[in-house]
């Protein structure tokens, strides 16, 4: 299901994959994040193809100014990742609004959990209802670190 809804009077969010500027998303993630600096374009394109994607666009120009990706089975679980707002669009609450719209988009599926990992934006996500893990000791991780990841 493709959705396009207003984020504010100047921006909208869309799940239409044809609107995504994959080259721009790759540029953003590899030049301005700590988690995907070494991610190849081919790897990013595969991630986009296998995910539910959200683009943030200026309503007047149609230019993309943000992105988020969700890995989900649409039944029990979702992982929100690769959330990015372009520097020129930051400071307007778009990151929080994007996280909230992703949450709202996924709500009808009745998921048990939406997770994310952040090294530096806890406050952004807390405003959208995300909280620290209640039992972090219950979660486990198999670290298969790829060359595209660099810890903060």
XYZ file of C-alpha atoms in Angstrom:
152
model
C 0.000 0.000 0.000
C 1.463 3.372 -1.048
C 0.741 6.251 1.291
C 1.469 9.950 0.882
C 0.600 12.173 3.829
C 1.571 15.612 5.097
C 4.254 15.864 7.750
C 3.739 19.607 8.121
C 2.663 22.425 5.823
C 5.923 22.244 3.844
C 6.751 18.515 3.797
C 5.131 15.199 2.990
C 6.092 11.580 3.463
C 5.553 8.882 0.882
C 6.072 5.140 0.698
C 6.077 5.279 -3.124
C 9.310 3.520 -4.161
C 9.311 5.323 -7.510
C 9.780 8.680 -5.768
C 12.930 7.639 -3.903
C 16.202 9.111 -5.097
C 18.345 6.058 -4.338
C 21.533 7.802 -5.418
C 20.853 10.667 -3.010
C 19.976 8.268 -0.176
C 23.240 6.393 -0.759
C 25.179 9.664 -0.777
C 23.593 10.804 2.475
C 24.178 7.536 4.294
C 27.767 7.060 3.144
C 28.939 10.640 3.681
C 26.967 11.855 6.696
C 26.254 8.919 9.032
C 28.336 6.781 11.363
C 26.570 3.517 10.488
C 26.794 3.265 6.702
C 29.939 5.106 5.656
C 31.323 2.108 3.782
C 28.073 0.745 2.355
C 28.292 0.136 -1.378
C 25.642 1.476 -3.727
C 24.784 -2.094 -4.765
C 24.286 -3.076 -1.120
C 22.142 0.007 -0.479
C 19.994 -0.714 -3.540
C 19.450 -4.291 -2.301
C 18.459 -2.968 1.137
C 15.968 -0.549 -0.424
C 14.477 -3.293 -2.603
C 13.955 -5.587 0.402
C 12.464 -2.948 2.720
C 9.503 -0.677 3.290
C 10.861 2.786 2.463
C 9.710 6.240 3.511
C 10.825 9.372 1.689
C 10.369 12.893 3.035
C 9.782 15.496 0.339
C 9.364 19.239 0.122
C 5.791 19.764 -1.001
C 6.542 22.785 -3.204
C 9.554 21.412 -5.094
C 9.182 17.662 -4.650
C 12.845 17.435 -3.584
C 13.667 14.610 -1.206
C 14.968 15.809 2.173
C 14.676 12.677 4.300
C 14.559 8.913 4.345
C 13.758 5.967 6.607
C 13.744 2.247 5.970
C 11.806 -0.481 7.756
C 12.630 -4.174 7.714
C 9.462 -6.048 8.675
C 7.362 -9.168 8.256
C 4.225 -6.954 8.550
C 2.912 -9.319 11.230
C 5.022 -9.372 14.400
C 8.175 -7.284 14.099
C 9.737 -4.230 12.462
C 13.167 -2.670 12.596
C 13.351 1.049 11.833
C 16.726 1.954 10.341
C 18.639 4.334 8.077
C 16.650 7.317 9.345
C 18.121 10.466 7.842
C 17.139 14.115 7.447
C 19.216 16.324 5.134
C 21.214 19.012 6.981
C 19.283 21.851 5.301
C 15.992 20.417 6.643
C 17.099 19.672 10.204
C 15.868 21.521 13.264
C 12.219 21.482 12.173
C 11.126 18.296 13.933
C 11.126 16.241 10.731
C 13.066 13.349 12.276
C 10.542 12.930 15.075
C 7.638 13.415 12.651
C 9.113 10.785 10.319
C 9.516 8.264 13.170
C 5.944 8.956 14.304
C 4.550 8.492 10.774
C 6.447 5.209 10.398
C 4.960 4.092 13.720
C 1.476 5.138 12.588
C 1.863 3.435 9.204
C 2.796 0.162 10.914
C 0.085 0.348 13.624
C -2.675 -1.406 11.611
C -0.492 -4.503 11.252
C -0.670 -5.189 14.994
C 3.085 -5.662 15.333
C 4.398 -6.748 18.685
C 7.523 -4.619 18.486
C 9.203 -1.890 16.445
C 12.873 -1.602 17.272
C 15.679 0.710 16.329
C 19.281 1.317 17.243
C 20.679 4.806 17.708
C 23.965 6.077 18.969
C 22.971 9.700 19.314
C 19.278 10.464 18.678
C 17.458 8.989 21.658
C 15.559 12.229 22.263
C 14.253 12.322 18.688
C 12.773 8.843 18.969
C 11.524 9.265 22.535
C 9.225 12.041 21.277
C 7.659 9.427 18.944
C 7.107 6.984 21.826
C 10.248 4.847 21.624
C 11.785 3.792 24.940
C 14.938 1.984 26.055
C 14.612 -1.800 26.140
C 12.838 -2.864 29.341
C 14.971 -5.988 29.630
C 18.119 -5.449 27.573
C 19.631 -8.574 29.123
C 16.960 -10.654 27.337
C 18.113 -9.516 23.892
C 20.966 -11.140 22.098
C 22.960 -10.194 19.054
C 24.999 -12.121 16.508
C 27.488 -9.539 15.259
C 28.137 -10.088 11.583
C 29.669 -6.638 11.157
C 29.992 -5.620 7.577
C 32.503 -3.294 6.073
C 29.794 -0.627 5.803
C 29.443 -0.210 9.577
C 31.539 1.912 11.901
C 30.443 2.239 15.519
C 29.934 5.766 16.886
